[in-house]
Short mmCIF file of C-alpha atoms in Angstrom, two decimals:
data_model
loop_
_atom_site.label_atom_id
_atom_site.label_comp_id
_atom_site.label_asym_id
_atom_site.label_seq_id
_atom_site.Cartn_x
_atom_site.Cartn_y
_atom_site.Cartn_z
CA UNK A 1 0.00 0.00 0.00
CA UNK A 2 1.28 3.49 -0.85
CA UNK A 3 0.42 6.32 1.58
CA UNK A 4 1.22 10.04 1.39
CA UNK A 5 0.95 12.40 4.37
CA UNK A 6 0.69 16.18 4.04
CA UNK A 7 1.57 18.45 6.96
CA UNK A 8 2.32 22.16 7.09
CA UNK A 9 5.10 22.31 9.69
CA UNK A 10 7.99 19.87 9.60
CA UNK A 11 8.82 20.41 13.27
CA UNK A 12 5.30 19.48 14.39
CA UNK A 13 5.21 16.65 11.87
CA UNK A 14 8.38 15.25 13.44
CA UNK A 15 6.44 14.84 16.69
CA UNK A 16 3.03 13.69 15.48
CA UNK A 17 3.39 12.28 11.94
CA UNK A 18 6.84 10.66 11.95
CA UNK A 19 5.65 7.88 14.33
CA UNK A 20 2.77 7.14 11.95
CA UNK A 21 5.05 7.02 8.89
CA UNK A 22 7.58 4.83 10.69
CA UNK A 23 4.81 2.43 11.76
CA UNK A 24 3.43 2.30 8.20
CA UNK A 25 6.87 1.54 6.78
CA UNK A 26 7.42 -1.10 9.44
CA UNK A 27 4.11 -2.63 8.39
CA UNK A 28 5.37 -2.92 4.80
CA UNK A 29 3.68 0.16 3.33
CA UNK A 30 5.35 2.69 1.03
CA UNK A 31 4.84 5.90 3.00
CA UNK A 32 5.97 9.45 2.28
CA UNK A 33 5.66 12.77 4.10
CA UNK A 34 5.27 16.16 2.39
CA UNK A 35 5.73 19.31 4.50
CA UNK A 36 5.91 23.05 3.93
CA UNK A 37 9.09 23.29 6.01
CA UNK A 38 11.45 20.31 6.01
CA UNK A 39 12.29 19.80 9.68
CA UNK A 40 11.20 16.21 9.89
CA UNK A 41 13.73 13.48 9.14
CA UNK A 42 11.01 11.66 7.19
CA UNK A 43 9.95 14.64 5.07
CA UNK A 44 10.92 13.93 1.46
CA UNK A 45 9.43 16.97 -0.25
CA UNK A 46 8.56 20.60 0.51
CA UNK A 47 5.43 22.33 -0.80
CA UNK A 48 4.01 25.59 0.60
CA UNK A 49 0.42 24.35 0.54
CA UNK A 50 -0.94 25.86 3.79
CA UNK A 51 -3.63 28.52 3.51
CA UNK A 52 -1.50 31.30 4.96
CA UNK A 53 -1.19 34.89 3.77
CA UNK A 54 2.46 34.46 2.78
CA UNK A 55 1.55 31.50 0.54
CA UNK A 56 -1.43 33.04 -1.31
CA UNK A 57 0.33 33.75 -4.60
CA UNK A 58 1.94 30.31 -4.66
CA UNK A 59 -1.15 28.23 -3.87
CA UNK A 60 -2.11 27.54 -7.52
CA UNK A 61 1.41 26.22 -8.13
CA UNK A 62 1.26 24.14 -4.93
CA UNK A 63 -2.07 22.66 -6.07
CA UNK A 64 -0.60 21.78 -9.49
CA UNK A 65 2.55 20.28 -7.92
CA UNK A 66 0.49 18.12 -5.57
CA UNK A 67 -1.68 16.93 -8.47
CA UNK A 68 1.44 15.95 -10.42
CA UNK A 69 2.91 14.32 -7.32
CA UNK A 70 -0.23 12.22 -6.86
CA UNK A 71 -0.22 11.28 -10.57
CA UNK A 72 3.40 10.13 -10.30
CA UNK A 73 3.12 8.28 -6.99
CA UNK A 74 -0.39 6.82 -7.46
CA UNK A 75 -1.03 6.52 -3.69
CA UNK A 76 -3.78 4.37 -2.28
CA UNK A 77 -4.35 6.83 0.58
CA UNK A 78 -3.69 10.54 1.08
CA UNK A 79 -3.75 11.75 4.70
CA UNK A 80 -3.74 15.49 5.28
CA UNK A 81 -3.17 16.95 8.75
CA UNK A 82 -4.41 20.16 10.38
CA UNK A 83 -6.97 22.78 9.42
CA UNK A 84 -5.11 25.29 7.24
CA UNK A 85 -2.85 22.70 5.63
CA UNK A 86 -5.55 20.36 4.36
CA UNK A 87 -7.80 22.08 1.76
CA UNK A 88 -5.20 22.11 -1.05
CA UNK A 89 -3.97 18.48 -0.65
CA UNK A 90 -7.52 17.16 -0.19
CA UNK A 91 -8.78 19.13 -3.19
CA UNK A 92 -5.89 17.86 -5.31
CA UNK A 93 -6.53 14.26 -4.22
CA UNK A 94 -10.23 14.63 -5.05
CA UNK A 95 -9.41 16.28 -8.40
CA UNK A 96 -7.10 13.38 -9.26
CA UNK A 97 -9.82 10.86 -8.49
CA UNK A 98 -8.26 9.36 -5.34
CA UNK A 99 -10.98 7.49 -3.44
CA UNK A 100 -9.42 7.40 0.06
CA UNK A 101 -8.77 10.93 1.31
CA UNK A 102 -8.30 11.17 5.09
CA UNK A 103 -8.51 14.48 6.92
CA UNK A 104 -6.66 14.08 10.24
CA UNK A 105 -7.82 16.97 12.39
CA UNK A 106 -5.48 17.70 15.33
CA UNK A 107 -7.82 20.23 16.91
CA UNK A 108 -10.55 22.71 15.97
CA UNK A 109 -8.83 26.13 16.27
CA UNK A 110 -11.98 28.19 15.64
CA UNK A 111 -12.94 27.42 19.25
CA UNK A 112 -10.13 29.68 20.45
CA UNK A 113 -11.03 32.72 18.37
CA UNK A 114 -13.89 35.15 17.86
CA UNK A 115 -15.27 37.18 14.98
CA UNK A 116 -14.09 36.91 11.38
CA UNK A 117 -11.12 34.66 12.17
CA UNK A 118 -13.32 32.15 13.99
CA UNK A 119 -15.80 32.19 11.08
CA UNK A 120 -13.00 31.65 8.54
CA UNK A 121 -11.48 28.73 10.45
CA UNK A 122 -14.93 27.18 10.86
CA UNK A 123 -15.47 27.45 7.10
CA UNK A 124 -12.14 25.70 6.46
CA UNK A 125 -13.20 22.82 8.71
CA UNK A 126 -16.37 22.41 6.65
CA UNK A 127 -14.33 22.40 3.43
CA UNK A 128 -11.92 19.80 4.79
CA UNK A 129 -14.71 17.52 5.98
CA UNK A 130 -16.52 17.85 2.64
CA UNK A 131 -13.39 17.05 0.59
CA UNK A 132 -12.36 14.10 2.75
CA UNK A 133 -13.73 10.60 2.38
CA UNK A 134 -12.83 9.87 6.03
CA UNK A 135 -12.22 12.15 9.01
CA UNK A 136 -10.07 11.43 12.07
CA UNK A 137 -9.60 13.62 15.11
CA UNK A 138 -7.78 13.53 18.43
CA UNK A 139 -10.47 13.80 21.12
CA UNK A 140 -14.17 13.18 21.63
CA UNK A 141 -14.77 16.93 22.03
CA UNK A 142 -13.25 17.61 18.59
CA UNK A 143 -15.25 14.75 17.06
CA UNK A 144 -18.43 16.35 18.38
CA UNK A 145 -17.58 19.74 16.86
CA UNK A 146 -16.58 18.35 13.48
CA UNK A 147 -19.78 16.31 13.32
CA UNK A 148 -21.81 19.48 14.02
CA UNK A 149 -20.00 21.36 11.24
CA UNK A 150 -20.55 18.69 8.59
CA UNK A 151 -23.15 16.06 9.43
CA UNK A 152 -22.06 13.52 6.80
CA UNK A 153 -18.39 13.60 7.91
CA UNK A 154 -18.79 10.94 10.64
CA UNK A 155 -15.43 11.76 12.31
CA UNK A 156 -13.86 9.11 14.50
CA UNK A 157 -10.97 8.48 16.89
CA UNK A 158 -8.21 5.91 16.81
CA UNK A 159 -8.48 3.99 20.07
CA UNK A 160 -8.98 6.62 22.84
CA UNK A 161 -7.79 9.51 20.69
CA UNK A 162 -4.57 11.55 20.18
CA UNK A 163 -2.46 12.04 17.05
CA UNK A 164 -0.07 9.12 17.56
CA UNK A 165 -0.20 8.06 21.23
CA UNK A 166 2.69 8.64 23.64
CA UNK A 167 5.81 6.63 24.37
CA UNK A 168 5.29 5.78 28.04
CA UNK A 169 8.88 4.64 28.48
CA UNK A 170 10.17 8.12 27.63
CA UNK A 171 7.66 9.77 29.99
CA UNK A 172 8.31 7.52 33.00
CA UNK A 173 9.25 9.56 36.08
CA UNK A 174 11.35 6.69 37.46
CA UNK A 175 13.65 6.97 34.47
CA UNK A 176 14.90 10.35 35.75
CA UNK A 177 15.20 9.44 39.43
CA UNK A 178 18.94 10.20 39.50
CA UNK A 179 18.61 13.42 37.51
CA UNK A 180 20.61 16.47 38.63
CA UNK A 181 18.24 18.82 36.79
CA UNK A 182 17.01 20.58 39.94
CA UNK A 183 20.50 21.16 41.25
CA UNK A 184 21.75 22.44 37.90
CA UNK A 185 18.93 25.00 37.87
CA UNK A 186 19.50 25.99 41.50
CA UNK A 187 16.15 24.63 42.66
CA UNK A 188 15.93 23.52 46.29
CA UNK A 189 14.50 20.22 47.47
CA UNK A 190 11.56 22.01 49.15
CA UNK A 191 10.79 24.33 46.25
CA UNK A 192 7.54 23.89 44.33
CA UNK A 193 8.24 23.61 40.61
CA UNK A 194 5.43 24.41 38.17
CA UNK A 195 6.05 23.89 34.45
CA UNK A 196 4.52 25.55 31.42
CA UNK A 197 5.06 23.67 28.15
CA UNK A 198 4.07 25.34 24.90
CA UNK A 199 4.67 28.08 22.40
CA UNK A 200 5.04 31.62 23.81
CA UNK A 201 1.66 32.76 22.47
CA UNK A 202 -1.36 34.33 24.15
CA UNK A 203 -3.73 31.65 22.85
CA UNK A 204 -1.53 28.98 24.44
CA UNK A 205 -1.76 30.76 27.79
CA UNK A 206 1.85 31.99 27.93
CA UNK A 207 0.94 35.54 28.99
CA UNK A 208 -1.52 34.29 31.62
CA UNK A 209 1.12 32.02 33.13
CA UNK A 210 3.43 35.02 33.49
CA UNK A 211 0.68 37.16 34.96
CA UNK A 212 -0.15 34.37 37.43
CA UNK A 213 3.42 34.39 38.70
CA UNK A 214 3.75 38.17 38.74
CA UNK A 215 0.50 38.68 40.67
CA UNK A 216 0.40 35.69 43.04
CA UNK A 217 3.84 34.17 43.53
CA UNK A 218 6.53 36.61 44.70
CA UNK A 219 7.69 33.84 47.07
CA UNK A 220 11.01 32.49 45.63
CA UNK A 221 10.07 29.01 46.87
CA UNK A 222 7.60 28.77 43.96
CA UNK A 223 9.38 28.36 40.63
CA UNK A 224 7.79 28.67 37.19
CA UNK A 225 9.71 26.80 34.49
CA UNK A 226 8.99 27.78 30.89
CA UNK A 227 9.59 25.11 28.23
CA UNK A 228 9.20 26.78 24.85
CA UNK A 229 9.63 30.38 25.96
CA UNK A 230 12.89 32.27 26.44
CA UNK A 231 13.64 35.49 28.29
CA UNK A 232 13.02 37.55 25.12
CA UNK A 233 9.54 36.04 24.88
CA UNK A 234 8.84 36.87 28.52
CA UNK A 235 9.88 40.50 28.02
CA UNK A 236 7.19 40.90 25.35
CA UNK A 237 4.59 40.56 28.11
CA UNK A 238 6.23 41.81 31.33
CA UNK A 239 8.86 44.54 31.94
CA UNK A 240 11.34 42.17 33.62
CA UNK A 241 11.83 38.43 34.06
CA UNK A 242 10.84 37.53 37.65
CA UNK A 243 13.66 35.95 39.68
CA UNK A 244 11.58 32.81 40.28
CA UNK A 245 10.82 32.26 36.57
CA UNK A 246 13.24 29.95 34.73
CA UNK A 247 13.25 30.44 30.96
CA UNK A 248 14.47 27.32 29.18
CA UNK A 249 13.38 28.20 25.64
CA UNK A 250 13.13 25.25 23.28
CA UNK A 251 14.30 22.13 25.10
CA UNK A 252 14.70 18.52 24.05
CA UNK A 253 14.48 17.10 27.60
CA UNK A 254 10.89 18.03 28.48
CA UNK A 255 10.39 14.57 30.01
CA UNK A 256 13.23 15.21 32.46
CA UNK A 257 11.82 18.66 33.30
CA UNK A 258 8.31 17.31 33.97
CA UNK A 259 9.70 14.43 36.01
CA UNK A 260 11.39 16.99 38.27
CA UNK A 261 8.34 19.27 38.42
CA UNK A 262 5.42 19.11 40.82
CA UNK A 263 2.75 20.51 38.50
CA UNK A 264 1.97 21.55 34.94
CA UNK A 265 -0.26 24.56 34.25
CA UNK A 266 -2.16 24.95 30.99
CA UNK A 267 -4.08 28.27 30.84
CA UNK A 268 -4.68 27.73 27.12
CA UNK A 269 -7.61 29.18 25.17
CA UNK A 270 -8.13 26.17 22.89
CA UNK A 271 -6.76 22.64 22.54
CA UNK A 272 -7.49 19.55 20.47
CA UNK A 273 -5.98 17.01 22.83
CA UNK A 274 -2.98 18.54 24.67
CA UNK A 275 0.05 16.28 24.58
CA UNK A 276 1.59 18.30 27.40
CA UNK A 277 -1.20 17.02 29.66
CA UNK A 278 -0.71 13.37 28.68
CA UNK A 279 3.05 13.68 29.10
CA UNK A 280 2.75 15.37 32.49
CA UNK A 281 0.30 12.71 33.65
CA UNK A 282 2.70 9.95 32.60
CA UNK A 283 5.42 11.75 34.61
CA UNK A 284 3.15 11.87 37.70
CA UNK A 285 3.05 15.63 37.47
CA UNK A 286 -0.16 17.29 38.75
CA UNK A 287 -2.04 18.94 35.87
CA UNK A 288 -3.90 22.21 36.45
CA UNK A 289 -5.64 23.39 33.27
CA UNK A 290 -8.27 25.73 31.92
CA UNK A 291 -11.66 24.01 31.74
CA UNK A 292 -12.10 23.92 27.94
CA UNK A 293 -13.08 21.36 25.35
CA UNK A 294 -10.20 19.07 24.44
CA UNK A 295 -8.85 19.38 27.98
CA UNK A 296 -12.08 17.97 29.42
CA UNK A 297 -11.59 14.92 27.19
CA UNK A 298 -8.65 13.94 29.42
CA UNK A 299 -9.09 15.53 32.83
CA UNK A 300 -11.72 14.70 35.42
CA UNK A 301 -11.66 17.49 37.97
CA UNK A 302 -10.06 16.47 41.27
CA UNK A 303 -9.78 12.87 40.03
CA UNK A 304 -6.75 12.85 37.70
CA UNK A 305 -6.10 16.61 37.57
CA UNK A 306 -7.70 19.99 38.19
CA UNK A 307 -9.97 22.02 35.91
CA UNK A 308 -10.02 25.80 36.38
CA UNK A 309 -13.26 27.63 35.59
CA UNK A 310 -12.93 30.54 33.15
CA UNK A 311 -9.12 30.39 33.29
CA UNK A 312 -9.33 32.05 36.73
CA UNK A 313 -5.88 33.06 38.02
CA UNK A 314 -7.00 33.00 41.70
CA UNK A 315 -8.16 29.38 41.21
CA UNK A 316 -4.83 28.43 39.61
CA UNK A 317 -3.02 30.08 42.53
CA UNK A 318 -5.19 28.27 45.10
CA UNK A 319 -4.35 24.79 43.76
CA UNK A 320 -0.64 25.61 43.44
CA UNK A 321 -0.55 26.83 47.05
CA UNK A 322 -2.15 23.56 48.15
CA UNK A 323 0.83 21.82 46.52
CA UNK A 324 3.11 23.95 48.68
CA UNK A 325 1.32 22.86 51.85
CA UNK A 326 1.23 19.09 51.36
CA UNK A 327 2.33 17.24 48.20
CA UNK A 328 1.27 13.89 49.65
CA UNK A 329 -2.35 15.08 49.50
CA UNK A 330 -2.18 14.68 45.71
CA UNK A 331 -0.91 11.08 45.61
CA UNK A 332 -4.27 9.60 44.52
CA UNK A 333 -4.63 12.20 41.76
CA UNK A 334 -1.14 11.32 40.52
CA UNK A 335 -1.95 7.61 40.39
CA UNK A 336 -5.19 8.21 38.51
CA UNK A 337 -3.32 10.46 36.08
CA UNK A 338 -0.80 7.75 35.20
CA UNK A 339 -3.67 5.32 34.63
CA UNK A 340 -5.22 7.83 32.22
CA UNK A 341 -1.93 8.32 30.35
CA UNK A 342 -1.53 4.55 29.94
CA UNK A 343 -4.71 4.46 27.84
CA UNK A 344 -2.91 6.59 25.23
CA UNK A 345 0.16 4.37 24.94
CA UNK A 346 1.76 4.44 21.51
CA UNK A 347 2.12 0.65 21.73
CA UNK A 348 -1.68 0.46 21.76
CA UNK A 349 -2.37 3.33 19.37
CA UNK A 350 -0.22 2.33 16.39
CA UNK A 351 -1.66 -1.20 15.89
CA UNK A 352 -5.18 0.30 16.03
CA UNK A 353 -4.14 2.96 13.51
CA UNK A 354 -2.66 0.39 11.10
CA UNK A 355 -5.83 -1.69 11.39
CA UNK A 356 -7.83 1.41 10.47
CA UNK A 357 -5.78 1.88 7.27
CA UNK A 358 -6.11 -1.80 6.35
CA UNK A 359 -9.87 -1.54 6.89
CA UNK A 360 -10.11 1.48 4.56
CA UNK A 361 -8.35 -0.30 1.69
CA UNK A 362 -10.27 -3.53 2.25
CA UNK A 363 -13.60 -1.70 2.07
CA UNK A 364 -12.48 0.16 -1.05
CA UNK A 365 -11.57 -3.11 -2.79
CA UNK A 366 -14.92 -4.62 -1.80
CA UNK A 367 -16.78 -1.77 -3.51
CA UNK A 368 -14.91 -2.17 -6.81
#
C-alpha cells in the first residue's frame, strides 16, 4: 500500500506524523511525508500548501505540484493533517480521483477565536470535511464539533484519541530518578516547581502564566519553568523576568523537566488534545488546566487533575498553594493520572491505527 501524508510544519510533523510514517513503513507500506518546512527526518518533499497569507500567490502552483505528485506516486491513501494545511492536498486528491482521502484533524482552532477569524477557520473545517472521504480527530470533544460542522463527515478516533499516542517509556518519572536537573537550575528540594510547556503565544496561555506568577507568587520558593519560551519572549509581556521564573526556551528534555516538576499549568484558550497534559500525567506531574473542550476529554476534575473555571488566576493560585502545603495530599490524583496516560500508549495506538488503514483499503476493494 502506498500512503502520502501532508503536513504544514515539519517540526510538528516530526512529533506527530513521523511515528505514523515509521509504523506504516514497518508494516510494509510505502509511506511518504510532504511538508511546507522540512524539519522532519522523514519529510521527502517541501510544498508551501498551507492557507497562509504568505503563501497566497503560490497556492495555484502548490495545487498543481500536488496533483502531479499524486499522478506520479499513485497513492492508495492521502492523509492530510491540520486545518489550514488540508484544503489544497484534499482538493488535489479529489481532483485526481483518489478514493481514500483522510482528513486528520489535530484540533478545531476556531474554538479559540472570535469574529471573522473564527468564522473563517470554521469554514475551512467544513471544506476539509466535505473534501475528505474519512475524518479522524484527536479527542471526543473535537469529534463532536466536526460532526456538528458537517453532518455527513462521521469523524472518529483511533483507540482513545490523540495524534499518535505517547511513548510511556520516555515519559516515565522513574527513568529520571537520579537526575541532577534541579540542582543544575538551583532549585531547592523544598521548592515547588510548576512547568509551562508550549509556544510563547497568548492563545496557548503563555501571557496568563506570566501574569499568574507576577501577581500571586513573589515567594522564591515557587518556581515557574517555561519550556518553549525564552527570556526575550517573557519580556514581550512583562517589563522584567521575575527571579523565580526559569526560561528554558526550546528544550529537548521536556520529560526530564516534567519528572522533576510538581505541576503543569495549561491556561490555554483552545486545545485539540494537549500532549503536554498526557506527558505530564505519565510523569506523575499534577495537571492544572483551563476548563475547555479538548482538555475535558482527558481531565476529570479532582480525580486525575484539576480544571479551572474561566481560566481564573485566583483558582490556579489556590491549587498551586495547596501543593506547597502538602504534596502527599495529591498522591491519589497522581496515580489516577498515570492510569489515564496509559490508555494513550503508543504501543496500543499504532496497531489500532494500522488496522484502520487496512480496513479502509479492504472496504475500497470490496466496492470495486
